Coordinates of C-alpha atoms and ligand atoms in Angstrom, one line a residue:
X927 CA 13.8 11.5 44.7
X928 CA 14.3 11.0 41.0
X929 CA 12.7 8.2 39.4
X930 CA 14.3 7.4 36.8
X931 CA 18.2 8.0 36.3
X932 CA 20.1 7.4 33.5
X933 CA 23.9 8.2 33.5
X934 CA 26.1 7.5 30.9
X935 CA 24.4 5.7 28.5
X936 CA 26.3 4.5 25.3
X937 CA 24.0 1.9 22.7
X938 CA 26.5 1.1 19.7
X939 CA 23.6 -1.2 17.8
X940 CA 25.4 -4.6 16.2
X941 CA 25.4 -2.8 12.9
X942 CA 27.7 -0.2 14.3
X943 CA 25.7 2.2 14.3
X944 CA 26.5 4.4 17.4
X945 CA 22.8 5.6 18.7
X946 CA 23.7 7.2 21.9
X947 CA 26.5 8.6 23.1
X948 CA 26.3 9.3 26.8
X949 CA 23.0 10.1 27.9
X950 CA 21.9 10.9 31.2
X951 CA 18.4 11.2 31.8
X952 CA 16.6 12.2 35.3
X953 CA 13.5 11.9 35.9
X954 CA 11.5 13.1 39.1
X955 CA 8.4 11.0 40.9
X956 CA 5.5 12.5 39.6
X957 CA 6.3 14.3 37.1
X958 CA 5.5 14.2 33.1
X959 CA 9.0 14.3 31.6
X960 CA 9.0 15.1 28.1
X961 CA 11.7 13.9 25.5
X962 CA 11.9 15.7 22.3
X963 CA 14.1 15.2 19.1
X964 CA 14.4 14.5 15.6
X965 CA 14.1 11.1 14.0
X966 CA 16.9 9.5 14.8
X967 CA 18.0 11.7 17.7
X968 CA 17.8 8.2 20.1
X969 CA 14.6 8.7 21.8
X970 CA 13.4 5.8 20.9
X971 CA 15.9 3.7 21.6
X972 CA 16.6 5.1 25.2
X973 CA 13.2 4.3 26.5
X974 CA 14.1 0.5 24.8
X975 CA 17.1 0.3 27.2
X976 CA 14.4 2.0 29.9
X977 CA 12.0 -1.1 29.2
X978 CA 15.0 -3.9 29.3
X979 CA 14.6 -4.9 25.7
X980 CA 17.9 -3.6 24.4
X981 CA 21.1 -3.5 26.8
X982 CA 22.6 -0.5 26.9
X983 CA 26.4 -0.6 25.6
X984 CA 27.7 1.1 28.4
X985 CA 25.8 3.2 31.6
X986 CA 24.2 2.8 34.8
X987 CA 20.3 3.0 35.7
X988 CA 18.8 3.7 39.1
X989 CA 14.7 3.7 39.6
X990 CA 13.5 5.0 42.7
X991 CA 17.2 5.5 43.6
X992 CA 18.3 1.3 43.1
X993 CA 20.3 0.4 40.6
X994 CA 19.0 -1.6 38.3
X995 CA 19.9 -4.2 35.3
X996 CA 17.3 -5.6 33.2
X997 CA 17.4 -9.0 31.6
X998 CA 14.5 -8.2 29.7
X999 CA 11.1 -6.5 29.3
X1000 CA 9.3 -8.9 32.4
X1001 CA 12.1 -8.2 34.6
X1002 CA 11.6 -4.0 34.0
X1003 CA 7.5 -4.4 34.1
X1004 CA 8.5 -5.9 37.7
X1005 CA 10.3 -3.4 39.0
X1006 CA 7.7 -0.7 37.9
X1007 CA 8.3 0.4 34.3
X1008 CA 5.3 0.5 31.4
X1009 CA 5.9 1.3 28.0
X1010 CA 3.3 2.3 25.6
X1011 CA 5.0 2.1 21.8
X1012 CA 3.5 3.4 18.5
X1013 CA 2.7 0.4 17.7
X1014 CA 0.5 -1.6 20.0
X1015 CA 1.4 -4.8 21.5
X1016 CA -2.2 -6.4 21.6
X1017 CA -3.3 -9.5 20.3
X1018 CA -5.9 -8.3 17.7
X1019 CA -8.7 -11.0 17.6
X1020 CA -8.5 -11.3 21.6
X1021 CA -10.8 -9.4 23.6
X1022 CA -9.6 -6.6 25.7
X1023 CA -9.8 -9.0 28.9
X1024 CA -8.1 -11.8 27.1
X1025 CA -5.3 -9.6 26.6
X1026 CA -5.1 -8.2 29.9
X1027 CA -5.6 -11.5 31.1
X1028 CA -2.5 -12.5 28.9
X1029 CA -0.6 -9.5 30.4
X1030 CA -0.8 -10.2 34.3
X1031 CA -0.1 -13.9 33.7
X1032 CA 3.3 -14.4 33.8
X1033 CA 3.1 -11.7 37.0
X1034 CA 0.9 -14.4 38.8
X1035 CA 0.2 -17.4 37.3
X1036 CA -2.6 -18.0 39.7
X1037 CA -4.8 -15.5 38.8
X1038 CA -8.2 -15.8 37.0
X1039 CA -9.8 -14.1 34.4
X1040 CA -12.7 -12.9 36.6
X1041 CA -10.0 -11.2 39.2
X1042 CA -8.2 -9.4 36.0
X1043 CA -11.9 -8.1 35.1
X1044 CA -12.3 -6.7 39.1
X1045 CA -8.9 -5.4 39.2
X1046 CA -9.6 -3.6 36.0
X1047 CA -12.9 -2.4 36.7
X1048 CA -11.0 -0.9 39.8
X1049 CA -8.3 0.5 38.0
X1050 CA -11.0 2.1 35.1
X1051 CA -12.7 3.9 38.0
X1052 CA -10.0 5.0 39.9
X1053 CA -8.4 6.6 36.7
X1054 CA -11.5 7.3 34.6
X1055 CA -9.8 5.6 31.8
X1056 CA -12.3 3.4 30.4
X1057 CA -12.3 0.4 28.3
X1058 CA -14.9 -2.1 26.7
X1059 CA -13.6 -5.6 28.1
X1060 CA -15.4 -7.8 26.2
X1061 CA -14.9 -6.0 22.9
X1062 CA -12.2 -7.6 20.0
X1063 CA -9.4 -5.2 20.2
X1064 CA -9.1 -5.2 16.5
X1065 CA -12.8 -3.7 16.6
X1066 CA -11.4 -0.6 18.4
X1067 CA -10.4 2.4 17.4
X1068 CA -6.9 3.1 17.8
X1069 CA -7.2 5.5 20.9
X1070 CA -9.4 3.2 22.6
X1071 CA -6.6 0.4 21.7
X1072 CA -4.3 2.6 23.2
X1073 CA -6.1 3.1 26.6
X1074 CA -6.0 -0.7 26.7
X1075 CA -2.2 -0.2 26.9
X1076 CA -2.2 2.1 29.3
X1077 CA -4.7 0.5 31.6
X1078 CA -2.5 -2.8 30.6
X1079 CA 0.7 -1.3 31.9
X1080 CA -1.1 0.1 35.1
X1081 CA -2.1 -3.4 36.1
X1082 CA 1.0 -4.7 36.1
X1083 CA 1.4 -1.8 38.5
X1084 CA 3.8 0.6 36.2
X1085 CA 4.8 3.2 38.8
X1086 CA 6.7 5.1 35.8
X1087 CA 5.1 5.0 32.4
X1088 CA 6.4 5.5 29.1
X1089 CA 4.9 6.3 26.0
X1090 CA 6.5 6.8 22.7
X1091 CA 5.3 9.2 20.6
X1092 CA 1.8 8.6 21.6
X1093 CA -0.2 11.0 19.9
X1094 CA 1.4 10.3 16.2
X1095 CA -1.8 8.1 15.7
X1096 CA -4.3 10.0 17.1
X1097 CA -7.3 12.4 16.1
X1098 CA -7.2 15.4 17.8
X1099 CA -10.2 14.2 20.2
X1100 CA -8.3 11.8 21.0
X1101 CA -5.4 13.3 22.1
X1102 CA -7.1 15.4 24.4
X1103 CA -8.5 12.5 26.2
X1104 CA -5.0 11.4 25.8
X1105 CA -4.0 14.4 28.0
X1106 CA -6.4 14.0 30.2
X1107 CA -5.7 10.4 31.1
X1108 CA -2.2 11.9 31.7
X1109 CA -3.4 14.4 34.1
X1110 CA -5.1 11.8 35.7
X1111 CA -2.3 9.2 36.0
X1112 CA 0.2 12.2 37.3
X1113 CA -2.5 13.0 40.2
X1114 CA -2.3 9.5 41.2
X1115 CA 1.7 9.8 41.4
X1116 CA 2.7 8.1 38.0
X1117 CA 6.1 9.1 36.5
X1118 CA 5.5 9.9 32.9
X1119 CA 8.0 10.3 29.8
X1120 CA 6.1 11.6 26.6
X1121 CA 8.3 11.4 23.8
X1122 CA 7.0 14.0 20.8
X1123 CA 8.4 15.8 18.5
X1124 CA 5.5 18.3 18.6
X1125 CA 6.5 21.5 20.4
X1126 CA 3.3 22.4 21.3
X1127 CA 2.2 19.0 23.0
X1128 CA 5.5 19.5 24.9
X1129 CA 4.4 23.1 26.0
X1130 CA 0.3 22.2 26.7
X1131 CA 1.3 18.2 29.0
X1132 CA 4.8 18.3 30.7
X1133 CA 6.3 19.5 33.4
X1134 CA 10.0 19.5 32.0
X1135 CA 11.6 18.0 29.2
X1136 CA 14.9 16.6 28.0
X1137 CA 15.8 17.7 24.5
X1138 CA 18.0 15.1 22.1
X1139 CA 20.0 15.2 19.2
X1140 CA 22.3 13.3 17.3
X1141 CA 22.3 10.6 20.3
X1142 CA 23.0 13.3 22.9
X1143 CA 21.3 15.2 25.3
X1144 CA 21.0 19.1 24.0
X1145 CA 19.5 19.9 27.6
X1146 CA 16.8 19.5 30.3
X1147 CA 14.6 22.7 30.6
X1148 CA 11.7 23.6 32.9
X1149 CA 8.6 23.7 30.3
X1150 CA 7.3 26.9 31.8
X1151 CA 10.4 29.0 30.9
X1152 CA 11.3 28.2 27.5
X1153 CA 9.4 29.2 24.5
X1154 CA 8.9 26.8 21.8
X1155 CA 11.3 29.1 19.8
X1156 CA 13.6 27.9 22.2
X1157 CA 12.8 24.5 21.9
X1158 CA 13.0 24.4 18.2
X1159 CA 16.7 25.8 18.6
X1160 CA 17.7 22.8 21.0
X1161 CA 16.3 20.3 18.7
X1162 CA 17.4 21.2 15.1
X1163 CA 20.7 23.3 15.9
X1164 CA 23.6 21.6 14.2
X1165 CA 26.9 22.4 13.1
X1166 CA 27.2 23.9 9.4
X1167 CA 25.4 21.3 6.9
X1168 CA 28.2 20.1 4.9
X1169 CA 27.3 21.3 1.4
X1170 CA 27.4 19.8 -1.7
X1171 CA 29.0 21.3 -4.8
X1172 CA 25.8 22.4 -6.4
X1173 CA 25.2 24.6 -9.3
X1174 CA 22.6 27.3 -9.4
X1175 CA 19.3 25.7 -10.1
X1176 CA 17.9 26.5 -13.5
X1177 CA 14.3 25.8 -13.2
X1178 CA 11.9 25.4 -16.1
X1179 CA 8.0 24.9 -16.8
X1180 CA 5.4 23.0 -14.1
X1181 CA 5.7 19.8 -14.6
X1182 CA 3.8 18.1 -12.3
X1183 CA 0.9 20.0 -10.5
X1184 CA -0.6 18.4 -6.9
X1185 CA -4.0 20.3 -6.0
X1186 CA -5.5 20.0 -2.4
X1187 CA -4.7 16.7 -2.5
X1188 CA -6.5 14.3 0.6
X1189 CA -5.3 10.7 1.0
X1190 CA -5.8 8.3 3.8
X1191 CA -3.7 5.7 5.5
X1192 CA -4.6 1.7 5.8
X1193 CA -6.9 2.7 9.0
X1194 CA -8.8 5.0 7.0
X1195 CA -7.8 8.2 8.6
X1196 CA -6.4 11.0 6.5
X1197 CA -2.9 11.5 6.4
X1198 CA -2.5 13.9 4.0
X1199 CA -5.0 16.9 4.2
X1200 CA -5.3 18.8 1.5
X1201 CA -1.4 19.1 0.0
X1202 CA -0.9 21.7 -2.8
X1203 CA 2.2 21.9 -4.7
X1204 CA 4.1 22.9 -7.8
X1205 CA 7.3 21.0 -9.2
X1206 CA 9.2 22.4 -11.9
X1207 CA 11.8 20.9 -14.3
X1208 CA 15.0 21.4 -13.3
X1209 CA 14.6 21.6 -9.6
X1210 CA 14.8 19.7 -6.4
X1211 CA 11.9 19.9 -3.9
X1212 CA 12.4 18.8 -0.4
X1213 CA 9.5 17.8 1.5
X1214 CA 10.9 17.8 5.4
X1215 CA 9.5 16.6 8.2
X1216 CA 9.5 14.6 11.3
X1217 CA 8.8 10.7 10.5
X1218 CA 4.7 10.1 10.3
X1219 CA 3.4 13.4 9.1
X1220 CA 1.7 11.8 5.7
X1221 CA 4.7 11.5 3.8
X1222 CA 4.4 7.9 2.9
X1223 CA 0.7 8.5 1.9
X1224 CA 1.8 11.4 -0.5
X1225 CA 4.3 9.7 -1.3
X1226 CA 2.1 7.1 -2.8
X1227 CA -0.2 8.7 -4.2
X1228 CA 2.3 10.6 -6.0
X1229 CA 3.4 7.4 -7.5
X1230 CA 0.0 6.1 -8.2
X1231 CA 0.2 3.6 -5.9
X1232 CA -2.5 4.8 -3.1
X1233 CA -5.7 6.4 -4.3
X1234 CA -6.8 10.0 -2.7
X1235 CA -10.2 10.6 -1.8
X1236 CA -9.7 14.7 -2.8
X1237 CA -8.2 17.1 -5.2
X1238 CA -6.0 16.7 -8.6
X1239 CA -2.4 15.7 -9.8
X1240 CA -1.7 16.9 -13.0
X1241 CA 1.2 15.6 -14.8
X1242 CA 2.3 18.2 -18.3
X1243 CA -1.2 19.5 -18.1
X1244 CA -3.0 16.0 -17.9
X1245 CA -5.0 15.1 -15.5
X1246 CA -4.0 12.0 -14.0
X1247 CA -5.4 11.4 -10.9
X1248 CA -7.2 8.1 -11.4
X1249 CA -4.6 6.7 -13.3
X1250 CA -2.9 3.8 -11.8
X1251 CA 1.0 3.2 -11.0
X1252 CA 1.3 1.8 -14.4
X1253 CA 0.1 3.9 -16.6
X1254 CA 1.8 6.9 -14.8
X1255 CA 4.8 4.5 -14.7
X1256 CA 4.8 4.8 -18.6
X1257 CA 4.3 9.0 -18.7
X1258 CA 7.6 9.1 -17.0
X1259 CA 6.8 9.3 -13.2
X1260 CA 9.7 7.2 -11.5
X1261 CA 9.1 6.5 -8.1
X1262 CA 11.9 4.9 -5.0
X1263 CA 10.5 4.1 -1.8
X1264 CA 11.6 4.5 1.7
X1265 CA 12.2 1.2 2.5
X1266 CA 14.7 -1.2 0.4
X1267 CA 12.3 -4.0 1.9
X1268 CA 9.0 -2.2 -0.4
X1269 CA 11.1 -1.7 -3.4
X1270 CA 13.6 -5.1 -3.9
X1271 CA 12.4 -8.1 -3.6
X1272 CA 15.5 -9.9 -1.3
X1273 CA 15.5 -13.4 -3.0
X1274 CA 15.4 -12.1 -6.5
X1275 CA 18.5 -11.8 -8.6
X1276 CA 19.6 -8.4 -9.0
X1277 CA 18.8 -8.6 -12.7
X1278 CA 15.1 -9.5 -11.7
X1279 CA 14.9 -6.5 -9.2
X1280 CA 15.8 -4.3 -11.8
X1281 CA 13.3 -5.5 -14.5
X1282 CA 10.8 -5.2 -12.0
X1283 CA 10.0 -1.6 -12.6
X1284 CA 11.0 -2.0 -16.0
X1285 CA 9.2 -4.4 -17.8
X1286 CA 7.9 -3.0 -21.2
X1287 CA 11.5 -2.3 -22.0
X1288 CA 13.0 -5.7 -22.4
X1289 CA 9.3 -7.6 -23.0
X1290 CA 8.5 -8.6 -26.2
X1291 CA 5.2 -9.9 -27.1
X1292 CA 4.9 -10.7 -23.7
X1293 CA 7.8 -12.7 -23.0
X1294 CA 10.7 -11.4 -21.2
X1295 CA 14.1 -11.0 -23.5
X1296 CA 16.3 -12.0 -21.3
X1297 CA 19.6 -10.6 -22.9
X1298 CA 18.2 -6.9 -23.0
X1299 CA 17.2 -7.5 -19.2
X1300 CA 21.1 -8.5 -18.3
X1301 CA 22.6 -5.3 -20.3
X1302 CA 20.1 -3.3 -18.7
X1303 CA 21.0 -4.5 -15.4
X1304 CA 25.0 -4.4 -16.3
X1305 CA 24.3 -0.6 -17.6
X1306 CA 22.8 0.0 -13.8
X1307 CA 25.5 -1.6 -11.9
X1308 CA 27.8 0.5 -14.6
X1309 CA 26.5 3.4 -14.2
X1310 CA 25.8 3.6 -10.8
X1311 CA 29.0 2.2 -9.4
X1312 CA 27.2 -0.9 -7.6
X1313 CA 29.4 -3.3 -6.1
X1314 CA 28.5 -6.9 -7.1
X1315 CA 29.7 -10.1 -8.4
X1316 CA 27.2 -10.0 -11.4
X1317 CA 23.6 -9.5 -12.3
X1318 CA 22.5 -12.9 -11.3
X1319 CA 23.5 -12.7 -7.7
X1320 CA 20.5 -12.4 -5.3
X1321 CA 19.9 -9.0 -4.1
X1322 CA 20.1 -9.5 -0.6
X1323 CA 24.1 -10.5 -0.8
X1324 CA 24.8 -7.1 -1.8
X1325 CA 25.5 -4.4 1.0
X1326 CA 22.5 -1.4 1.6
X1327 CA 24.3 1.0 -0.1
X1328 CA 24.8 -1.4 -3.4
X1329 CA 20.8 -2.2 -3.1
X1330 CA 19.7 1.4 -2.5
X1331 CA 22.3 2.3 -5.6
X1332 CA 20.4 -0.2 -7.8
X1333 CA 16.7 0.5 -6.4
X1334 CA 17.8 4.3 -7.2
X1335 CA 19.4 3.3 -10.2
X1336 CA 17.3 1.1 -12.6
X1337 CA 14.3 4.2 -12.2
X1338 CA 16.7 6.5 -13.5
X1339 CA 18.0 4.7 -16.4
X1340 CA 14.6 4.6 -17.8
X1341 CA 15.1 9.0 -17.7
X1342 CA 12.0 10.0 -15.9
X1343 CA 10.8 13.1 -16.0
X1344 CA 9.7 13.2 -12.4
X1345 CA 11.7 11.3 -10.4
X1346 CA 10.1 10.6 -6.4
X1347 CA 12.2 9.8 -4.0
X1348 CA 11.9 8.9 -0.6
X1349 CA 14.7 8.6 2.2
X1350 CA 17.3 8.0 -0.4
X1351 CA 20.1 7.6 1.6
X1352 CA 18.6 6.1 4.7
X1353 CA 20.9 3.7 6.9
X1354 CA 24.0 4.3 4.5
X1355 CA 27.7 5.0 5.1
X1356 CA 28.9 8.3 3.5
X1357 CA 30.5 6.9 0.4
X1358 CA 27.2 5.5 -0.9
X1359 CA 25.1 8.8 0.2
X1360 CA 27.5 11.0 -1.1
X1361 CA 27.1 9.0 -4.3
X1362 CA 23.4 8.8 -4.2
X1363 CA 22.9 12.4 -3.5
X1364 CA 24.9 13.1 -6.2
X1365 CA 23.0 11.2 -8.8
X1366 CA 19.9 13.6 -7.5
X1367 CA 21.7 16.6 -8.5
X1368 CA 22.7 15.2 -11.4
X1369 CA 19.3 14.7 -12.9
X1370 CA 18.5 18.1 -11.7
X1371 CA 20.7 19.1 -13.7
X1372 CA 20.0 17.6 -16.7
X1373 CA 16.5 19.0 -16.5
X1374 CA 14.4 16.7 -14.5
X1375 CA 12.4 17.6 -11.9
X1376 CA 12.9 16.0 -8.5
X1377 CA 10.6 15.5 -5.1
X1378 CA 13.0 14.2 -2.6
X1379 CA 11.3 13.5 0.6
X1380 CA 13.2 13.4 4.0
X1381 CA 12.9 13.1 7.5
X1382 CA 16.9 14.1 7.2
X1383 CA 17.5 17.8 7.8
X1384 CA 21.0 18.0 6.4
X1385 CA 19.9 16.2 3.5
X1386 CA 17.2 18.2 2.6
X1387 CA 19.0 21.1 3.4
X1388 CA 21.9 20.3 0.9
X1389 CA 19.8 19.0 -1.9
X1390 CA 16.8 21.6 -2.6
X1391 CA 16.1 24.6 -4.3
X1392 CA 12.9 24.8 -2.6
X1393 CA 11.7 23.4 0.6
X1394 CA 8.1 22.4 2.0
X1395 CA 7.5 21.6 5.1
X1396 CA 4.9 18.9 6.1
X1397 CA 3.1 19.0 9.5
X1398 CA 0.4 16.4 10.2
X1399 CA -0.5 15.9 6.3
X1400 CA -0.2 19.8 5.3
X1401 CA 2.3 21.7 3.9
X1402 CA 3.6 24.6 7.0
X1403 CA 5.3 26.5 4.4
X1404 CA 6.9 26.2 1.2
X1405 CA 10.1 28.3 0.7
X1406 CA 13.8 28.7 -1.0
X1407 CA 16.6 27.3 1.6
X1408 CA 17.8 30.9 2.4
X1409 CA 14.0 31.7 3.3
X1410 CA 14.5 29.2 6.2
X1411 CA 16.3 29.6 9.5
X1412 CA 17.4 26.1 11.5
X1413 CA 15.0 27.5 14.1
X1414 CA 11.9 28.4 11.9
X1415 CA 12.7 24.8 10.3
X1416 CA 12.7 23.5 13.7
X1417 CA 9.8 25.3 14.4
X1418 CA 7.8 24.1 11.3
X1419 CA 8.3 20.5 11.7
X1420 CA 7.1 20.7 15.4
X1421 CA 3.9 22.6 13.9
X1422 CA 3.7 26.0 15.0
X1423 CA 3.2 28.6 12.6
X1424 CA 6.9 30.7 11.4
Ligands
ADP917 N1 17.7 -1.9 15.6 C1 18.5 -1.0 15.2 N2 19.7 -1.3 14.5 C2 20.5 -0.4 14.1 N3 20.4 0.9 14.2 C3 19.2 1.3 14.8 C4 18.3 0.4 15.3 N4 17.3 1.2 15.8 C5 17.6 2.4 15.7 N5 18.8 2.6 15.0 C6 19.5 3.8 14.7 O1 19.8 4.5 15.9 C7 19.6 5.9 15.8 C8 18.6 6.4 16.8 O2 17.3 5.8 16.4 P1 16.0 6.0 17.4 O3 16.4 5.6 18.8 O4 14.9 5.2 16.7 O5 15.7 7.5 17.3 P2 14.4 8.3 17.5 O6 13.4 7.5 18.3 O7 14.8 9.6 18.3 O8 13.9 8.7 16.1 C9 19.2 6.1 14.3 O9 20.4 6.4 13.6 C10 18.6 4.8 13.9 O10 18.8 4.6 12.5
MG918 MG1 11.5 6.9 17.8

């Protein structure tokens, strides 16, 4: 008997945004089901509806067989389900049996923290999954904190567990014992769904998988007889790109020079591992890649922003790498971030946002001139077509695609000379990407050299003249467009050599 069953499932978000358009999922008992996409393909927010913390727009569920119809996260824990996200749902300063403790509460109010610590020594020998009760979870590493999940959502006696891209914050150690644990948990009759986008994780732990795109299922597939050629296919095939009227690229000298660069993330792990690349004037360089792979990290230290620990950036010969975001600010190296939240600053008038990055140009002796700052800001909204009822409206009134337009904007009025950019069109409607990829091209073509970085195919597709792929904080391969086929793209980004 199957279970988990899906049918039908629509999720229209309250933005609009349509994220699944009938999906139907099955899952057998004891099985490790694996679910494989893109970003954005709807993984993510399937197993939400799974866990009862979304409602699905339309669709029917059946665990086990019973329909079903959560009112929330408590009422799907009850009827079996666990979910393990990417990011954990502990309590940080509480020990591991506070928050276990915390967890089987509101499941029996009765019970003591001494029975949570017998039930969970129990459970740690039946499933060789240890954890250190006593310890602070903050004090853990991340893979311990992750067991602590596991072993959470097994004492509130998950019969099918979830976990959501699960190994994206692992070491590789880890994610064996990772797989172990799974092998375990499977033995003992657990239902697992592993969501990845790593082919080869899909090949080494499940049993089947279900491959999404676009908020549709491509297919379910026994593991055993596809190849991860095949899988690749399923999960980046896609109608033609829609292309962009695009002159020939006309690419000058190196301007910006990245040399086995090594740069670690807020935990301390390395994210990027040893990066190496050239950017000339005159051309667009995509970076693709799945969500997570190090590109905020080399992003950032790119921009000055985040310090590596190895190798060179050298910027028209210079070395720069220990100079901060400043002072690279002021050589020419423009830098937009993935998220509207990093680079604008909500409650600020639009005027304020855009002097942020651009200070010494309308300071004078230190004082802001306040006149230059508005003209600055009316030659962004000009320029860049920005809908708005004047500089001195806050920020957060205008729509995404008006912010993104001034985030992208007021960097490229100041005419960098490398211009970093990251998710540039991210969560817009197809008048304000079309725009915004447009402006890239633009200052391609007027001789800049641009390192656009995007987890979305199409766009990097129709915007570069060369593409690198990053995989786990290294580059897989670097390459023109024509050099790359949807499937060895595909292939790339879920790390196995093409
Ligand atoms: N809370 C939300 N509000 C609006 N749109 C969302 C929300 N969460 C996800 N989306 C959108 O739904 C689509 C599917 O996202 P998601 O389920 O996170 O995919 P995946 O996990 O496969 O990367 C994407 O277009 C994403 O931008
Ligand atoms: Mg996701």
């Amino acid at each position: 008997m199957p279970a988990v069953e899906m049918e039908g499932i629509f999720k229209v978000y309250p933005d609009g945004v349509v994220a699944l358009r009938g999906v139907t999922l099955r899952v057998e008992e004891g099985e490790i089901h694996g679910l494989l996409g893109e970003n954005g393909a709807g993984k993510s927010t399937l197993m939400r509806i799974l866990y009862g913390e979304i409602k699905p727009t339309e669709g029917r569920i059946k665990l086990f067989g019973r329909e079903v119809n959560f009112s929330g996260p408590w009422d799907a824990i009850r009827h079996g389900v666990g979910m393990v996200y990417q990011h954990f749902t502990l309590v940080p300063t509480f020990t591991v049996l506070e928050n276990l403790y915390l967890a089987l509460l509101p499941l029996n109010p009765d019970i003591t923290p001494e029975e949570v610590r017998k039930l969970a020594e129990k459970k740690m020998e039946e499933t060789g999954l240890r954890v250190p009760l006593g310890e602070v979870v903050e004090n853990l590493p991340i893979g311990v904190q992750q067991r602590v999940e596991i072993i959470k959502a097994l004492l509130q006696n998950a019969k099918i567990l979830a976990l959501d891209e699960p190994t994206s914050v692992l070491t590789p150690i880890e994610v064996e014992e990772l797989f172990k644990t799974l092998r375990e948990l499977k033995k003992e009759g657990i239902t697992i769904i592993f969501i990845t986008h790593k082919l080869k994780e899909v090949k080494e732990i499940t049993d089947r998988v279900t491959v999404m795109r676009r908020g549709e299922v491509v297919g379910t597939v026994n593991t055993g007889e596809v190849s991860e050629k095949d899988l690749a296919r399923m999960m980046v095939q896609r109608e033609v790109v829609m292309s962009l009227q695009k002159s020939p690229a006309n690419p000058g000298e190196v301007v910006f020079r990245v040399e086995n660069l090594k740069v670690r993330d807020e935990a301390g792990i390395e994210a990027v591992k040893g990066v190496t690349l050239e950017l000339r004037e005159g051309e667009v360089l995509g970076i693709a890649g799945v969500q997570g792979n190090g590109q905020r990290e080399l992003a950032e230290a790119l921009a000055g922003i985040r310090l590596p620990h190895d190798g060179r950036i050298i910027f028209e010969g210079r070395d720069v790498t220990s100079l901060g975001a400043a002072e690279r600010y002021k050589l020419g190296i423009a830098y937009v971030p993935d998220s509207r939240k990093v680079g604008l600053v909500g409650d600020m008038k639009i005027v304020e946002n855009v002097i942020l990055t651009n200070l010494p140009r309308v300071t004078s002796s230190g004082r802001i001139m306040w006149d230059a700052a508005e003209s600055l800001s009316e030659e962004v909204i000009k320029r860049f077509d920005v809908v708005a009822p004047s500089v001195k409206a806050p920020i957060k009134h205008l729509s995404g695609g008006n912010q993104q337009k001034v985030m992208v904007g007021r960097e490229i009025v100041r005419e960098p000379k490398v211009f970093i950019v990251a998710e540039p069109t991210q969560g817009l409607d197809i008048g304000a990407t079309e725009f915004i990829r447009r402006t890239i091209l633009n200052l391609r073509d007027s001789g800049k050299a641009v390192l656009l970085i995007s987890t979305d195919l199409d766009e990097v597709l129709q915007l570069s003249d060369r593409i690198a792929v990053i995989y786990e904080g290294r580059i897989m391969a670097v390459g023109r467009p024509e050099e790359f086929t949807l499937e060895r793209l595909g292939l790339l980004m879920g790390g196995v050599d093409a």
